[in-house]
Amino acid sequence: MIYSGYLTDVCGIKLGHASDFEGGTGLSVIIPDSNNTAAVEVRGSAPGTRETDLLNPINQVSEVNGIILSGGSAYGLDAASGLMEELEKDNRGFDVGCGIVPIVSQAVLFDLAYKNPLARPNAKMAKLAYKNASYDNKECGIIGAGTGATVGKAMGMDKAFKSGLGQASMTLGDLTVSAIVAVNAFGDILDYEKGKQIAGPMVDGKMLSTMDNIENIAKSFSEVEGKNTTIGLVATNASFNKTELTKICQMTHDGYARSINPVHTMFDGDTIFALATNKVKANVTIVGALASMVMSRAIANAIYTTKEK
């Protein structure tokens, strides 16, 4: 069963993708309307990011013009320049007096070992994704940032399980909370609500549990070091400042913990962005709790929609 909903169920957010299916990589761009608030929380120990420090509550800028989730490891960070060019053309950015500077944050995952290690998201792909972006995008699975995503890599890439991009949303009265995530974890994936493992290392056609085999896996950790990372974003139509939204980001990581095992490892750069479109009033704790649940559902959908393609 695929859980319902999409990131763009929160009004005022565009989503677009660009994919290199032959090379095995891609990216997804999230373009929020003006007057948004953004935050981020990095929990993994091997992150690849751009313009995340500015989202710290103590820093000046609280609004972004775009967020990129991409493959390509650190090479994929080149894509942001393309999105900045397009946003500048549309006169979207932070006014610095002598012009504007588009605020583009980004997180990358490692997919270089999936197909072609020389295939990497770039500025051209970001421009294409920007042109493709719409307020009703519903694409999941092997698309965008999820094109080269795999999970359950504790026993090596040859035993990895194909993953992808997942989306989900929930509503409570006039409040909407949604999520998107590219699941590229070292660990196994669980459907938290069903209480079952849905992805993990595949050996002789059988799905194994990473934690059940952790003693033997520990002998070869070096083979998978730094080759993972789950990156996602949670959005809401509620109104929050950066401090409140950062707390929601922190709570959203509980969705990772419920659905990925092990998670936040030395081999993952797990990162979650948050966007608030600031339309309705809501409680931080309520939104954080819903965000963690909707992220769990999006993670499960990254597996379910990939299997169906």
Backbone as CSV, one residue per row, in Angstrom:
resi,resn,N_x,N_y,N_z,CA_x,CA_y,CA_z,C_x,C_y,C_z
1,MET,0.841,-1.192,0.000,0.000,0.000,0.000,0.874,1.239,0.000
2,ILE,0.603,2.168,-0.898,1.310,3.433,-0.942,0.562,4.432,-0.059
3,TYR,1.290,5.114,0.819,0.671,6.129,1.656,0.337,7.348,0.805
4,SER,-0.716,8.050,1.165,-1.238,9.126,0.326,-0.478,10.426,0.511
5,GLY,-0.617,11.290,-0.491,-0.145,12.652,-0.393,1.187,12.941,-1.055
6,TYR,1.421,14.237,-1.277,2.615,14.696,-1.976,3.113,15.994,-1.344
7,LEU,4.369,16.313,-1.598,4.951,17.533,-1.059,4.109,18.753,-1.415
8,THR,3.655,18.814,-2.666,2.951,19.994,-3.154,1.516,20.102,-2.646
9,ASP,1.100,19.198,-1.766,-0.182,19.375,-1.092,-0.145,20.605,-0.186
10,VAL,1.042,21.040,0.195,1.212,22.336,0.858,1.250,23.388,-0.247
11,CYS,0.239,24.218,-0.294,0.135,25.209,-1.363,1.284,26.212,-1.292
12,GLY,1.734,26.630,-2.469,2.803,27.616,-2.530,4.180,27.036,-2.685
13,ILE,4.267,25.751,-3.070,5.562,25.099,-3.272,5.567,24.404,-4.630
14,LYS,6.563,24.720,-5.439,6.762,24.034,-6.711,7.829,22.952,-6.543
15,LEU,7.676,21.886,-7.315,8.646,20.787,-7.309,8.961,20.392,-8.739
16,GLY,10.236,20.218,-9.033,10.645,19.777,-10.367,11.833,18.842,-10.292
17,HIS,11.992,18.000,-11.314,13.062,17.000,-11.324,13.828,17.032,-12.646
18,ALA,15.055,16.557,-12.588,15.847,16.240,-13.772,16.583,14.944,-13.467
19,SER,16.600,14.035,-14.434,17.161,12.704,-14.193,18.054,12.263,-15.339
20,ASP,19.154,11.625,-15.005,20.021,10.945,-15.963,19.869,9.457,-15.676
21,PHE,18.928,8.827,-16.357,18.633,7.422,-16.079,19.764,6.503,-16.526
22,GLU,20.423,6.858,-17.600,21.540,6.034,-18.079,22.729,6.122,-17.126
23,GLY,23.016,7.333,-16.644,24.139,7.521,-15.728,23.815,7.143,-14.297
24,GLY,22.519,7.176,-13.956,22.101,6.780,-12.615,22.208,7.878,-11.575
25,THR,21.763,9.080,-11.937,21.789,10.185,-10.981,20.726,11.201,-11.351
26,GLY,20.526,12.196,-10.496,19.533,13.220,-10.784,19.390,14.185,-9.632
27,LEU,18.444,15.108,-9.790,18.192,16.092,-8.745,16.737,16.521,-8.744
28,SER,16.323,17.067,-7.619,14.976,17.607,-7.444,15.106,19.012,-6.872
29,VAL,14.331,19.956,-7.416,14.360,21.320,-6.910,13.013,21.666,-6.289
30,ILE,13.072,22.303,-5.141,11.881,22.770,-4.438,11.914,24.293,-4.465
31,ILE,10.869,24.887,-5.021,10.801,26.335,-5.190,9.590,26.865,-4.416
32,PRO,9.805,27.445,-3.245,8.691,27.984,-2.471,8.348,29.407,-2.896
33,ASP,7.096,29.777,-2.729,6.710,31.167,-2.943,7.416,32.060,-1.924
34,SER,7.357,33.361,-2.173,7.982,34.332,-1.265,7.322,34.313,0.106
35,ASN,7.989,34.914,1.065,7.516,35.020,2.445,7.455,33.667,3.152
36,ASN,8.400,32.797,2.804,8.523,31.506,3.479,9.549,31.598,4.598
37,THR,9.592,30.570,5.409,10.641,30.401,6.411,11.292,29.045,6.171
38,ALA,12.605,28.968,6.320,13.320,27.722,6.081,14.240,27.388,7.246
39,ALA,14.500,26.097,7.424,15.405,25.617,8.474,16.023,24.309,8.011
40,VAL,17.007,23.827,8.767,17.671,22.576,8.411,18.225,21.922,9.660
41,GLU,18.337,20.614,9.611,18.971,19.847,10.692,19.765,18.707,10.057
42,VAL,21.075,18.673,10.327,21.953,17.611,9.823,22.274,16.678,10.975
43,ARG,22.019,15.395,10.782,22.273,14.421,11.850,23.315,13.369,11.455
44,GLY,23.484,13.109,10.176,24.479,12.134,9.745,25.878,12.714,9.822
45,SER,26.888,11.855,9.779,28.272,12.293,9.962,29.069,12.383,8.670
46,ALA,28.406,12.235,7.524,29.098,12.385,6.243,28.258,13.233,5.296
47,PRO,27.936,14.481,5.719,27.044,15.307,4.898,27.762,16.015,3.762
48,GLY,26.973,16.337,2.726,27.419,17.218,1.664,26.345,18.271,1.496
49,THR,26.648,19.513,1.834,25.617,20.544,1.862,26.137,21.879,1.356
50,ARG,25.185,22.764,1.074,25.481,24.117,0.621,24.475,25.066,1.251
51,GLU,24.963,26.206,1.746,24.105,27.251,2.308,23.153,26.707,3.384
52,THR,23.718,25.911,4.286,22.920,25.447,5.424,23.204,26.290,6.671
53,ASP,24.407,26.830,6.789,24.723,27.663,7.947,23.796,28.877,8.039
54,LEU,23.402,29.422,6.903,22.573,30.619,6.937,21.188,30.338,7.511
55,LEU,20.780,29.052,7.549,19.478,28.696,8.099,19.513,28.534,9.612
56,ASN,20.693,28.662,10.213,20.794,28.660,11.669,19.983,29.835,12.219
57,PRO,19.195,29.627,13.263,18.351,30.709,13.791,19.092,31.980,14.176
58,ILE,20.393,31.885,14.464,21.117,33.091,14.859,21.566,33.921,13.664
59,ASN,21.396,33.395,12.441,21.853,34.106,11.255,20.719,34.862,10.568
60,GLN,21.090,35.773,9.700,20.169,36.793,9.210,19.036,36.267,8.327
61,VAL,19.356,35.493,7.332,18.367,35.112,6.322,17.457,34.010,6.848
62,SER,16.164,34.179,6.665,15.211,33.150,7.089,14.399,32.601,5.926
63,GLU,14.523,33.214,4.761,13.751,32.807,3.588,14.675,32.288,2.498
64,VAL,14.263,31.216,1.826,15.036,30.691,0.702,14.255,30.871,-0.592
65,ASN,14.996,30.881,-1.696,14.378,30.941,-3.016,14.333,29.579,-3.684
66,GLY,15.157,28.665,-3.194,15.156,27.316,-3.738,15.947,26.369,-2.862
67,ILE,15.564,25.105,-2.896,16.299,24.039,-2.202,16.495,22.907,-3.192
68,ILE,17.696,22.367,-3.224,18.009,21.257,-4.125,18.338,20.016,-3.315
69,LEU,17.734,18.913,-3.692,18.126,17.577,-3.228,18.738,16.893,-4.439
70,SER,19.966,16.394,-4.309,20.599,15.835,-5.503,21.507,14.670,-5.198
71,GLY,21.802,13.929,-6.254,22.830,12.909,-6.214,24.170,13.547,-6.536
72,GLY,25.167,12.711,-6.849,26.452,13.222,-7.305,27.484,13.473,-6.247
73,SER,27.156,13.186,-4.975,28.062,13.499,-3.879,28.458,14.975,-3.966
74,ALA,29.647,15.336,-3.536,30.046,16.745,-3.524,30.043,17.363,-4.920
75,TYR,30.252,16.546,-5.958,30.209,17.063,-7.321,28.834,17.662,-7.642
76,GLY,27.794,17.098,-7.052,26.439,17.552,-7.332,26.155,18.959,-6.851
77,LEU,26.992,19.478,-5.951,26.786,20.832,-5.440,26.943,21.878,-6.538
78,ASP,27.551,21.500,-7.651,27.688,22.405,-8.798,26.325,22.819,-9.350
79,ALA,25.303,22.021,-9.099,23.975,22.283,-9.662,23.386,23.594,-9.172
80,ALA,23.733,24.017,-7.979,23.130,25.224,-7.403,23.375,26.463,-8.258
81,SER,24.508,26.520,-8.947,24.802,27.691,-9.771,23.781,27.842,-10.893
82,GLY,23.321,26.723,-11.433,22.310,26.771,-12.488,20.984,27.297,-11.984
83,LEU,20.590,26.834,-10.803,19.332,27.309,-10.234,19.431,28.786,-9.871
84,MET,20.582,29.216,-9.365,20.761,30.630,-9.051,20.601,31.501,-10.300
85,GLU,21.133,31.046,-11.418,21.020,31.808,-12.665,19.558,31.986,-13.069
86,GLU,18.794,30.907,-12.974,17.387,30.983,-13.365,16.586,31.872,-12.420
87,LEU,16.865,31.769,-11.131,16.165,32.602,-10.157,16.513,34.073,-10.343
88,GLU,17.772,34.360,-10.657,18.169,35.743,-10.897,17.428,36.319,-12.101
89,LYS,17.280,35.512,-13.146,16.531,35.959,-14.322,15.097,36.323,-13.954
90,ASP,14.540,35.592,-13.000,13.165,35.848,-12.564,13.093,36.857,-11.425
91,ASN,14.236,37.521,-11.155,14.321,38.559,-10.125,13.904,38.058,-8.752
92,ARG,14.358,36.849,-8.416,14.065,36.260,-7.116,15.363,36.077,-6.343
93,GLY,15.459,36.744,-5.207,16.663,36.641,-4.403,16.695,37.676,-3.298
94,PHE,17.766,37.668,-2.539,17.961,38.584,-1.426,18.523,39.901,-1.950
95,ASP,17.846,40.991,-1.654,18.243,42.309,-2.144,19.490,42.784,-1.406
96,VAL,20.574,42.990,-2.158,21.823,43.447,-1.555,22.160,44.876,-1.973
97,GLY,21.173,45.582,-2.495,21.369,46.973,-2.857,21.820,47.183,-4.284
98,CYS,22.825,46.427,-4.710,23.322,46.550,-6.083,22.815,45.414,-6.962
99,GLY,21.838,44.695,-6.472,21.278,43.566,-7.196,20.654,42.585,-6.226
100,ILE,20.431,41.376,-6.685,19.866,40.335,-5.830,20.775,39.118,-5.813
101,VAL,20.714,38.387,-4.720,21.453,37.129,-4.588,20.442,36.037,-4.256
102,PRO,20.123,35.151,-5.194,19.202,34.052,-4.900,19.754,33.165,-3.785
103,ILE,18.907,32.838,-2.835,19.305,31.981,-1.717,18.917,30.552,-2.050
104,VAL,19.916,29.717,-2.315,19.701,28.330,-2.706,20.472,27.423,-1.753
105,SER,19.753,26.618,-1.009,20.372,25.623,-0.128,20.319,24.256,-0.802
106,GLN,21.227,23.375,-0.426,21.302,22.079,-1.107,21.883,21.015,-0.192
107,ALA,21.430,19.789,-0.402,22.039,18.617,0.221,22.206,17.552,-0.850
108,VAL,23.300,16.791,-0.755,23.591,15.771,-1.757,23.673,14.390,-1.107
109,LEU,23.455,13.378,-1.923,23.653,11.991,-1.506,24.688,11.349,-2.425
110,PHE,25.226,10.234,-1.981,26.250,9.534,-2.748,25.594,8.462,-3.613
111,ASP,25.635,8.648,-4.942,25.112,7.642,-5.869,26.131,7.306,-6.961
112,LEU,27.389,7.707,-6.756,28.413,7.502,-7.783,28.683,6.036,-8.062
113,ALA,28.417,5.169,-7.092,28.699,3.740,-7.267,27.527,2.979,-7.881
114,TYR,26.431,3.676,-8.180,25.237,2.986,-8.696,25.397,2.573,-10.160
115,LYS,25.721,3.537,-11.039,25.932,3.215,-12.450,27.240,3.838,-12.919
116,ASN,27.168,5.058,-13.451,28.352,5.719,-13.989,28.864,6.761,-13.000
117,PRO,30.051,6.553,-12.416,30.563,7.506,-11.423,30.877,8.881,-12.003
118,LEU,30.935,8.990,-13.326,31.210,10.275,-13.960,29.931,11.027,-14.315
119,ALA,28.782,10.410,-14.076,27.496,11.073,-14.310,27.096,11.798,-13.031
120,ARG,27.008,13.121,-13.115,26.750,13.921,-11.914,25.781,15.055,-12.238
121,PRO,24.881,15.362,-11.321,24.001,16.510,-11.524,24.818,17.783,-11.696
122,ASN,24.376,18.658,-12.603,25.118,19.887,-12.860,24.151,21.055,-13.037
123,ALA,24.711,22.201,-13.394,23.907,23.415,-13.531,22.824,23.248,-14.594
124,LYS,23.147,22.584,-15.683,22.173,22.377,-16.757,20.972,21.577,-16.262
125,MET,21.229,20.553,-15.460,20.131,19.744,-14.919,19.265,20.566,-13.973
126,ALA,19.891,21.428,-13.181,19.121,22.264,-12.258,18.216,23.225,-13.021
127,LYS,18.722,23.769,-14.107,17.906,24.659,-14.930,16.710,23.910,-15.514
128,LEU,16.936,22.675,-15.953,15.850,21.867,-16.496,14.814,21.558,-15.428
129,ALA,15.268,21.193,-14.250,14.341,20.894,-13.158,13.523,22.122,-12.782
130,TYR,14.153,23.296,-12.815,13.451,24.543,-12.513,12.342,24.795,-13.538
131,LYS,12.656,24.561,-14.797,11.648,24.745,-15.850,10.532,23.718,-15.733
132,ASN,10.860,22.536,-15.230,9.864,21.468,-15.065,9.012,21.638,-13.811
133,ALA,9.419,22.528,-12.911,8.767,22.623,-11.600,7.324,23.084,-11.719
134,SER,6.461,22.459,-10.903,5.039,22.807,-10.905,4.473,22.678,-9.505
135,TYR,3.289,23.270,-9.306,2.617,23.230,-8.018,1.875,21.924,-7.769
136,ASP,1.856,21.036,-8.750,1.110,19.780,-8.579,1.937,18.550,-8.940
137,ASN,3.251,18.651,-8.801,4.111,17.517,-9.121,3.839,16.339,-8.193
138,LYS,3.680,15.155,-8.777,3.366,13.948,-8.005,4.297,12.790,-8.359
139,GLU,5.467,13.080,-8.881,6.386,12.031,-9.326,7.159,11.440,-8.152
140,CYS,7.220,10.128,-8.116,7.945,9.403,-7.065,8.734,8.257,-7.686
141,GLY,9.524,7.606,-6.882,10.262,6.429,-7.333,11.603,6.790,-7.936
142,ILE,11.918,6.193,-9.096,13.210,6.412,-9.740,13.119,7.692,-10.561
143,ILE,13.304,8.807,-9.889,13.166,10.127,-10.498,13.972,11.128,-9.672
144,GLY,14.470,12.172,-10.294,15.137,13.245,-9.579,16.244,12.763,-8.667
145,ALA,16.227,13.262,-7.435,17.273,12.901,-6.472,17.273,11.422,-6.131
146,GLY,16.176,10.741,-6.412,16.088,9.316,-6.117,16.542,8.410,-7.244
147,THR,16.991,8.992,-8.363,17.344,8.181,-9.537,18.397,7.125,-9.219
148,GLY,19.435,7.495,-8.492,20.509,6.545,-8.185,20.513,6.054,-6.753
149,ALA,19.396,6.253,-6.056,19.349,5.895,-4.634,19.259,4.392,-4.416
150,THR,19.984,3.907,-3.418,19.940,2.501,-3.007,20.015,2.452,-1.489
151,VAL,19.577,1.342,-0.913,19.607,1.182,0.543,20.125,-0.212,0.899
152,GLY,20.316,-0.443,2.188,20.760,-1.755,2.643,22.125,-2.121,2.105
153,LYS,23.082,-1.179,2.194,24.395,-1.379,1.568,25.459,-1.904,2.520
154,ALA,25.038,-2.360,3.677,26.003,-2.808,4.682,26.842,-3.985,4.212
155,MET,26.318,-4.757,3.245,27.059,-5.914,2.736,27.640,-5.658,1.350
156,GLY,27.648,-4.377,0.946,28.217,-4.020,-0.344,27.169,-3.646,-1.368
157,MET,27.597,-2.890,-2.399,26.674,-2.422,-3.424,26.044,-3.553,-4.216
158,ASP,26.748,-4.677,-4.362,26.201,-5.787,-5.142,25.008,-6.443,-4.445
159,LYS,24.810,-6.127,-3.172,23.681,-6.687,-2.432,22.679,-5.605,-2.011
160,ALA,22.842,-4.398,-2.560,21.969,-3.282,-2.197,20.572,-3.457,-2.788
161,PHE,19.634,-2.752,-2.195,18.224,-2.783,-2.592,17.891,-1.437,-3.247
162,LYS,17.284,-1.463,-4.434,16.982,-0.201,-5.138,15.925,0.594,-4.397
163,SER,16.207,1.868,-4.230,15.286,2.788,-3.590,14.974,3.927,-4.555
164,GLY,14.455,5.014,-4.032,14.120,6.131,-4.889,13.651,7.333,-4.101
165,LEU,12.725,8.074,-4.696,12.194,9.296,-4.114,10.775,9.043,-3.619
166,GLY,10.495,9.431,-2.376,9.168,9.246,-1.813,8.543,10.554,-1.380
167,GLN,7.213,10.612,-1.450,6.475,11.778,-0.985,5.284,11.312,-0.152
168,ALA,4.782,12.188,0.707,3.580,11.894,1.494,3.102,13.193,2.130
169,SER,1.843,13.195,2.587,1.314,14.367,3.287,0.209,13.949,4.243
170,MET,-0.102,14.840,5.192,-1.180,14.630,6.146,-1.872,15.973,6.376
171,THR,-3.163,15.928,6.720,-3.899,17.142,7.048,-4.581,16.982,8.401
172,LEU,-4.721,18.113,9.088,-5.423,18.165,10.361,-6.156,19.502,10.382
173,GLY,-7.454,19.471,10.051,-8.191,20.716,9.894,-7.645,21.495,8.723
174,ASP,-7.272,22.760,8.942,-6.708,23.565,7.857,-5.183,23.485,7.814
175,LEU,-4.598,22.632,8.644,-3.151,22.432,8.674,-2.750,21.300,7.737
176,THR,-1.704,21.542,6.953,-1.146,20.506,6.075,0.341,20.370,6.349
177,VAL,0.799,19.134,6.416,2.224,18.830,6.574,2.587,17.802,5.510
178,SER,3.656,18.038,4.768,4.050,17.126,3.697,5.549,16.886,3.727
179,ALA,5.986,15.882,2.976,7.416,15.540,2.973,7.833,14.963,1.639
180,ILE,9.116,15.130,1.351,9.750,14.483,0.210,11.104,13.983,0.687
181,VAL,11.545,12.826,0.196,12.804,12.266,0.673,13.429,11.357,-0.375
182,ALA,14.734,11.491,-0.557,15.509,10.583,-1.391,16.235,9.632,-0.446
183,VAL,15.864,8.366,-0.496,16.298,7.396,0.511,17.496,6.613,-0.016
184,ASN,18.656,6.897,0.545,19.913,6.324,0.073,20.741,5.850,1.271
185,ALA,20.094,5.096,2.132,20.642,4.786,3.451,21.596,3.599,3.463
186,PHE,22.538,3.660,4.386,23.369,2.504,4.712,22.499,1.390,5.286
187,GLY,21.500,1.763,6.077,20.685,0.794,6.801,19.495,0.250,6.023
188,ASP,18.703,-0.545,6.735,17.490,-1.147,6.181,16.331,-0.160,6.292
189,ILE,15.273,-0.417,5.524,14.086,0.432,5.554,12.919,-0.362,6.124
190,LEU,12.209,0.290,7.041,11.047,-0.339,7.664,9.796,0.491,7.400
191,ASP,8.670,-0.195,7.217,7.378,0.476,7.233,6.972,0.532,8.696
192,TYR,7.165,1.686,9.292,6.972,1.837,10.738,5.553,1.492,11.164
193,GLU,4.570,1.934,10.404,3.178,1.717,10.799,2.746,0.268,10.639
194,LYS,3.353,-0.430,9.691,3.027,-1.845,9.509,3.926,-2.749,10.337
195,GLY,5.005,-2.177,10.873,5.909,-2.943,11.708,6.671,-4.017,10.968
196,LYS,7.124,-3.697,9.737,7.861,-4.718,8.979,8.978,-4.094,8.155
197,GLN,10.018,-4.881,7.917,11.122,-4.452,7.071,10.702,-4.569,5.617
198,ILE,10.981,-3.536,4.816,10.580,-3.559,3.411,11.763,-3.435,2.455
199,ALA,12.959,-3.185,2.983,14.150,-3.146,2.131,15.385,-3.403,2.977
200,GLY,16.370,-4.034,2.368,17.613,-4.345,3.052,18.524,-5.126,2.135
201,PRO,19.680,-5.576,2.629,20.608,-6.334,1.795,19.944,-7.589,1.229
202,MET,20.173,-7.832,-0.056,19.598,-9.001,-0.720,20.702,-10.025,-0.994
203,VAL,20.562,-11.205,-0.408,21.540,-12.276,-0.579,20.805,-13.526,-1.044
204,ASP,21.151,-13.995,-2.229,20.512,-15.180,-2.819,18.990,-15.052,-2.839
205,GLY,18.528,-13.843,-3.196,17.101,-13.605,-3.313,16.375,-13.409,-2.007
206,LYS,17.095,-13.369,-0.907,16.483,-13.218,0.416,16.911,-11.894,1.042
207,MET,15.937,-11.174,1.616,16.234,-9.924,2.288,16.726,-10.192,3.705
208,LEU,17.907,-9.652,4.017,18.487,-9.837,5.343,18.344,-8.569,6.186
209,SER,18.532,-8.712,7.465,18.524,-7.588,8.399,19.959,-7.175,8.698
210,THR,20.245,-5.901,8.527,21.588,-5.403,8.812,21.969,-5.627,10.271
211,MET,21.065,-5.301,11.179,21.389,-5.421,12.596,21.553,-6.874,13.028
212,ASP,20.831,-7.792,12.411,20.992,-9.208,12.745,22.350,-9.744,12.311
213,ASN,22.986,-9.032,11.375,24.278,-9.478,10.851,25.398,-8.482,11.140
214,ILE,25.174,-7.619,12.124,26.089,-6.511,12.356,27.492,-6.967,12.750
215,GLU,27.632,-8.090,13.425,28.957,-8.551,13.842,29.829,-8.861,12.640
216,ASN,29.284,-9.542,11.648,30.059,-9.855,10.449,30.247,-8.623,9.564
217,ILE,29.212,-7.777,9.498,29.283,-6.576,8.674,30.379,-5.644,9.172
218,ALA,30.558,-5.595,10.478,31.528,-4.679,11.074,32.948,-4.924,10.575
219,LYS,33.225,-6.105,10.069,34.557,-6.437,9.585,34.876,-5.754,8.262
220,SER,33.855,-5.272,7.544,34.090,-4.697,6.218,33.446,-3.323,6.055
221,PHE,33.305,-2.585,7.147,32.706,-1.255,7.087,33.405,-0.341,6.078
222,SER,34.699,-0.527,5.908,35.451,0.365,5.031,34.947,0.343,3.602
223,GLU,34.270,-0.736,3.214,33.785,-0.870,1.842,32.600,0.040,1.549
224,VAL,31.899,0.494,2.584,30.702,1.302,2.366,30.823,2.693,2.983
225,GLU,31.969,3.016,3.545,32.129,4.280,4.260,31.832,5.473,3.360
226,GLY,30.948,6.351,3.837,30.649,7.595,3.139,29.893,7.448,1.841
227,LYS,29.266,6.315,1.593,28.618,6.080,0.305,27.101,5.994,0.431
228,ASN,26.528,6.836,1.253,25.100,6.714,1.522,24.437,8.094,1.604
229,THR,23.580,8.306,2.572,22.915,9.568,2.912,21.472,9.640,2.424
230,THR,20.576,9.913,3.378,19.169,10.173,3.087,18.926,11.666,3.261
231,ILE,18.351,12.290,2.235,18.106,13.736,2.257,16.636,13.999,1.986
232,GLY,16.066,14.910,2.750,14.641,15.161,2.598,14.238,16.552,3.026
233,LEU,12.947,16.808,2.894,12.381,18.104,3.256,10.965,17.899,3.750
234,VAL,10.616,18.602,4.812,9.253,18.606,5.324,8.705,20.016,5.160
235,ALA,7.438,20.115,4.758,6.826,21.419,4.521,5.498,21.515,5.252
236,THR,5.133,22.744,5.586,3.847,22.981,6.237,3.315,24.345,5.826
237,ASN,1.995,24.480,5.854,1.388,25.781,5.587,1.272,26.618,6.853
238,ALA,1.779,26.097,7.962,1.742,26.825,9.231,2.782,27.941,9.252
239,SER,2.636,28.842,10.213,3.516,29.992,10.338,4.493,29.793,11.497
240,PHE,5.802,29.817,11.175,6.832,29.628,12.196,8.039,30.503,11.895
241,ASN,8.785,30.844,12.947,10.081,31.482,12.742,11.148,30.395,12.614
242,LYS,12.403,30.809,12.395,13.458,29.815,12.163,13.723,28.937,13.374
243,THR,13.629,29.502,14.559,13.870,28.711,15.766,12.814,27.620,15.907
244,GLU,11.557,27.984,15.734,10.467,27.006,15.827,10.583,25.951,14.738
245,LEU,10.941,26.402,13.532,11.032,25.462,12.407,12.229,24.520,12.574
246,THR,13.287,24.994,13.198,14.431,24.118,13.482,14.029,23.002,14.436
247,LYS,13.212,23.329,15.418,12.713,22.293,16.316,11.889,21.268,15.560
248,ILE,11.086,21.723,14.615,10.296,20.799,13.795,11.216,19.903,12.976
249,CYS,12.297,20.477,12.450,13.299,19.674,11.732,13.849,18.573,12.628
250,GLN,14.175,18.940,13.853,14.726,17.962,14.789,13.737,16.836,15.035
251,MET,12.482,17.179,15.229,11.466,16.158,15.465,11.240,15.298,14.222
252,THR,11.390,15.897,13.046,11.199,15.142,11.804,12.222,14.031,11.662
253,HIS,13.410,14.233,12.226,14.429,13.180,12.182,13.962,11.919,12.923
254,ASP,12.965,12.054,13.786,12.396,10.851,14.408,11.784,9.947,13.346
255,GLY,11.291,10.544,12.260,10.776,9.747,11.151,11.860,8.914,10.502
256,TYR,13.061,9.500,10.379,14.207,8.729,9.898,14.489,7.567,10.848
257,ALA,14.506,7.867,12.154,14.865,6.848,13.145,13.852,5.710,13.178
258,ARG,12.595,6.009,12.940,11.576,4.969,12.935,11.666,4.067,11.715
259,SER,12.165,4.614,10.611,12.056,3.912,9.329,13.377,3.477,8.727
260,ILE,14.512,3.876,9.315,15.828,3.483,8.814,16.631,2.915,9.973
261,ASN,17.192,1.717,9.785,17.934,1.072,10.861,19.149,0.324,10.308
262,PRO,20.382,0.749,10.751,20.711,1.891,11.598,20.632,3.197,10.811
263,VAL,20.543,4.310,11.540,20.387,5.621,10.915,21.391,6.589,11.527
264,HIS,21.643,7.710,10.843,22.554,8.754,11.325,23.937,8.189,11.631
265,THR,24.407,7.302,10.767,25.683,6.640,11.007,26.859,7.505,10.554
266,MET,28.058,7.005,10.789,29.260,7.666,10.297,29.349,7.596,8.778
267,PHE,28.528,6.745,8.164,28.568,6.542,6.718,27.438,7.285,6.006
268,ASP,26.594,8.001,6.751,25.457,8.734,6.198,25.595,10.223,6.501
269,GLY,25.065,11.049,5.618,25.045,12.495,5.863,23.627,12.997,6.030
270,ASP,22.810,12.232,6.725,21.364,12.470,6.816,21.011,13.919,7.147
271,THR,20.205,14.518,6.277,19.850,15.928,6.370,18.367,16.116,6.076
272,ILE,17.731,17.001,6.842,16.328,17.358,6.592,16.193,18.880,6.586
273,PHE,15.619,19.405,5.511,15.220,20.802,5.442,13.763,20.923,5.872
274,ALA,13.361,22.134,6.243,11.953,22.402,6.534,11.558,23.724,5.901
275,LEU,10.326,23.773,5.405,9.770,24.996,4.835,8.422,25.278,5.469
276,ALA,8.192,26.525,5.821,6.879,26.969,6.293,6.397,28.053,5.336
277,THR,5.169,27.906,4.822,4.632,28.918,3.910,3.875,30.012,4.654
278,ASN,3.724,29.838,5.966,3.234,30.911,6.845,1.813,31.378,6.506
279,LYS,0.893,30.429,6.422,-0.498,30.745,6.082,-1.469,30.559,7.245
280,VAL,-1.206,29.605,8.139,-2.113,29.343,9.256,-1.320,29.234,10.547
281,LYS,-2.000,29.388,11.665,-1.345,29.244,12.964,-1.412,27.791,13.419
282,ALA,-0.338,27.314,14.041,-0.298,25.932,14.512,0.725,25.805,15.628
283,ASN,0.635,24.716,16.351,1.514,24.430,17.473,2.766,23.686,17.004
284,VAL,3.926,24.106,17.502,5.196,23.496,17.095,5.206,21.994,17.362
285,THR,4.774,21.591,18.542,4.814,20.177,18.905,3.902,19.341,18.012
286,ILE,2.717,19.858,17.717,1.786,19.131,16.852,2.369,18.972,15.458
287,VAL,2.888,20.054,14.910,3.451,19.982,13.556,4.677,19.073,13.532
288,GLY,5.514,19.149,14.563,6.679,18.274,14.626,6.297,16.813,14.674
289,ALA,5.255,16.500,15.446,4.790,15.110,15.543,4.243,14.622,14.209
290,LEU,3.470,15.471,13.533,2.941,15.099,12.216,4.067,14.980,11.196
291,ALA,5.048,15.864,11.312,6.162,15.847,10.369,6.955,14.547,10.458
292,SER,7.180,14.056,11.676,7.916,12.802,11.827,7.130,11.642,11.232
293,MET,5.803,11.677,11.381,4.975,10.615,10.815,4.946,10.675,9.291
294,VAL,4.777,11.875,8.748,4.695,11.992,7.292,6.042,11.670,6.642
295,MET,7.151,11.950,7.339,8.460,11.583,6.805,8.618,10.061,6.780
296,SER,8.136,9.378,7.828,8.171,7.913,7.822,7.399,7.359,6.632
297,ARG,6.251,7.944,6.367,5.440,7.491,5.240,6.127,7.755,3.900
298,ALA,6.777,8.912,3.785,7.486,9.223,2.552,8.646,8.254,2.326
299,ILE,9.331,7.874,3.397,10.427,6.906,3.285,9.896,5.562,2.782
300,ALA,8.791,5.109,3.348,8.187,3.860,2.876,7.781,3.981,1.415
301,ASN,7.238,5.131,1.023,6.816,5.326,-0.363,7.987,5.318,-1.329
302,ALA,9.176,5.705,-0.851,10.365,5.659,-1.704,10.672,4.227,-2.125
303,ILE,10.306,3.268,-1.283,10.476,1.853,-1.621,9.283,1.338,-2.422
304,TYR,8.087,1.617,-1.948,6.885,1.101,-2.611,6.755,1.601,-4.049
305,THR,7.009,2.881,-4.295,6.844,3.409,-5.651,7.967,2.951,-6.558
306,THR,9.138,2.721,-6.017,10.244,2.203,-6.819,9.970,0.777,-7.263
307,LYS,9.427,-0.045,-6.362,9.127,-1.428,-6.700,8.061,-1.540,-7.772
308,GLU,7.170,-0.549,-7.851,6.079,-0.628,-8.799,6.469,-0.186,-10.191
309,LYS,7.675,0.396,-10.363,8.075,0.873,-11.682,8.820,-0.206,-12.451
